[in-house]
Amino acid sequence: MNAVAEVDGTDYQMEKGNEQWVRKKGLETETVTTDHASPNQMADHITPIMIKPGQKVRIKIEDEPVIKVYLWNETGKEKEIKLEDHQITVPSSKGNYIYEVLAEWPNGKASFTFAAEVQ
């Protein structure tokens, strides 16, 4: 799945994390799950998107999944971020922020991560 965070018309590829997919094989159902580092571990290897305080980020993921966005801190998931019209608004305070985007389709779900540096 292609997943990007769009800021001012520029697309930034999100890092793919955990996935779970359900496939039917005849009468049987197969579930495939991948395990990946947590978003805050992944952020150590991600170049943050440079962004202005209070700016909007559009989340674009193919095949129109149901999307939830979470802000992470150094200890784990901090809180769910309000998503309006496929967009979130970054904080007005300067700093580094880690976002996990959970996308869910009828046959599976996937996690994506991006980092933002508010300047």
Tab-separated table of C-alpha atoms in Angstrom:
chain	number	residue	atom	x	y	z
A	1	MET	CA	0.000	0.000	0.000
A	2	ASN	CA	1.234	3.450	-0.878
A	3	ALA	CA	0.987	5.861	2.068
A	4	VAL	CA	2.151	9.481	2.068
A	5	ALA	CA	1.949	12.548	4.262
A	6	GLU	CA	1.378	15.648	2.090
A	7	VAL	CA	2.621	19.044	3.266
A	8	ASP	CA	2.256	22.125	1.028
A	9	GLY	CA	1.716	19.969	-2.069
A	10	THR	CA	4.800	17.776	-1.449
A	11	ASP	CA	4.346	14.063	-0.732
A	12	TYR	CA	6.531	12.383	1.908
A	13	GLN	CA	6.537	8.571	1.935
A	14	MET	CA	5.533	7.120	5.300
A	15	GLU	CA	7.467	4.206	6.803
A	16	LYS	CA	5.489	0.951	6.857
A	17	GLY	CA	5.157	-0.833	10.214
A	18	ASN	CA	3.016	-3.764	11.352
A	19	GLU	CA	0.545	-5.364	8.952
A	20	GLN	CA	-2.211	-7.948	9.218
A	21	TRP	CA	-4.049	-9.377	6.207
A	22	VAL	CA	-6.805	-11.979	5.952
A	23	ARG	CA	-7.021	-14.094	2.805
A	24	LYS	CA	-9.555	-16.731	1.847
A	25	LYS	CA	-8.097	-19.905	0.327
A	26	GLY	CA	-10.979	-22.097	-0.705
A	27	LEU	CA	-12.859	-22.911	2.502
A	28	GLU	CA	-9.940	-21.846	4.703
A	29	THR	CA	-9.016	-18.409	5.968
A	30	GLU	CA	-5.359	-17.460	6.315
A	31	THR	CA	-4.145	-14.541	8.452
A	32	VAL	CA	-0.722	-13.074	7.699
A	33	THR	CA	0.823	-10.803	10.337
A	34	THR	CA	4.153	-8.956	10.231
A	35	ASP	CA	5.907	-7.549	13.262
A	36	HIS	CA	7.919	-4.334	13.066
A	37	ALA	CA	9.651	-1.867	15.354
A	38	SER	CA	7.446	0.589	17.254
A	39	PRO	CA	6.860	4.067	15.766
A	40	ASN	CA	9.231	5.718	18.244
A	41	GLN	CA	11.977	3.185	17.341
A	42	MET	CA	11.288	3.715	13.619
A	43	ALA	CA	11.522	7.502	14.061
A	44	ASP	CA	15.234	7.126	14.878
A	45	HIS	CA	15.787	6.236	11.187
A	46	ILE	CA	13.255	8.584	9.585
A	47	THR	CA	14.114	12.051	8.286
A	48	PRO	CA	11.500	14.357	9.818
A	49	ILE	CA	9.292	16.545	7.646
A	50	MET	CA	10.142	20.208	8.312
A	51	ILE	CA	6.869	21.975	9.039
A	52	LYS	CA	5.528	25.283	10.339
A	53	PRO	CA	3.644	25.539	13.665
A	54	GLY	CA	-0.057	24.694	13.315
A	55	GLN	CA	0.316	23.542	9.693
A	56	LYS	CA	-1.934	20.870	8.181
A	57	VAL	CA	-0.713	17.461	6.998
A	58	ARG	CA	-2.894	15.482	4.565
A	59	ILE	CA	-2.806	11.691	4.986
A	60	LYS	CA	-3.104	9.861	1.650
A	61	ILE	CA	-3.358	6.056	1.545
A	62	GLU	CA	-4.554	4.081	-1.451
A	63	ASP	CA	-7.880	2.217	-1.495
A	64	GLU	CA	-9.617	4.594	0.983
A	65	PRO	CA	-9.107	2.800	4.318
A	66	VAL	CA	-10.550	3.876	7.662
A	67	ILE	CA	-7.735	5.933	9.215
A	68	LYS	CA	-6.767	6.771	12.802
A	69	VAL	CA	-3.733	8.888	13.726
A	70	TYR	CA	-1.840	8.704	17.016
A	71	LEU	CA	0.858	10.926	18.488
A	72	TRP	CA	3.731	9.021	20.112
A	73	ASN	CA	6.229	10.073	22.758
A	74	GLU	CA	9.397	8.366	24.023
A	75	THR	CA	7.410	5.914	26.163
A	76	GLY	CA	4.684	4.951	23.682
A	77	LYS	CA	1.328	6.000	22.260
A	78	GLU	CA	0.325	9.346	23.779
A	79	LYS	CA	-3.076	10.205	22.264
A	80	GLU	CA	-5.312	9.986	19.208
A	81	ILE	CA	-5.117	13.015	16.912
A	82	LYS	CA	-8.299	14.424	15.380
A	83	LEU	CA	-8.482	13.707	11.645
A	84	GLU	CA	-10.664	16.050	9.575
A	85	ASP	CA	-11.011	15.679	5.813
A	86	HIS	CA	-7.945	13.353	5.844
A	87	GLN	CA	-5.869	16.072	7.537
A	88	ILE	CA	-4.246	16.604	10.929
A	89	THR	CA	-2.892	19.851	12.346
A	90	VAL	CA	0.579	19.732	13.909
A	91	PRO	CA	1.172	21.449	17.269
A	92	SER	CA	2.077	25.128	17.464
A	93	SER	CA	4.998	24.344	19.794
A	94	LYS	CA	8.433	23.788	18.269
A	95	GLY	CA	9.815	20.263	18.559
A	96	ASN	CA	9.901	16.776	17.093
A	97	TYR	CA	6.684	14.767	16.806
A	98	ILE	CA	6.133	11.116	15.871
A	99	TYR	CA	2.859	10.081	14.244
A	100	GLU	CA	1.470	6.596	13.721
A	101	VAL	CA	-1.218	6.219	11.063
A	102	LEU	CA	-3.390	3.102	11.387
A	103	ALA	CA	-5.217	2.180	8.195
A	104	GLU	CA	-7.916	-0.487	8.107
A	105	TRP	CA	-9.477	-2.125	5.048
A	106	PRO	CA	-12.108	-4.897	4.933
A	107	ASN	CA	-9.360	-7.542	4.527
A	108	GLY	CA	-6.626	-6.164	6.773
A	109	LYS	CA	-4.821	-3.337	8.480
A	110	ALA	CA	-1.430	-1.646	8.385
A	111	SER	CA	0.524	0.849	10.445
A	112	PHE	CA	2.570	3.697	8.952
A	113	THR	CA	4.871	6.188	10.688
A	114	PHE	CA	6.153	9.655	9.898
A	115	ALA	CA	8.053	12.229	11.929
A	116	ALA	CA	7.565	16.007	11.845
A	117	GLU	CA	9.851	18.749	13.106
A	118	VAL	CA	7.909	21.886	13.914
A	119	GLN	CA	10.219	24.879	13.421
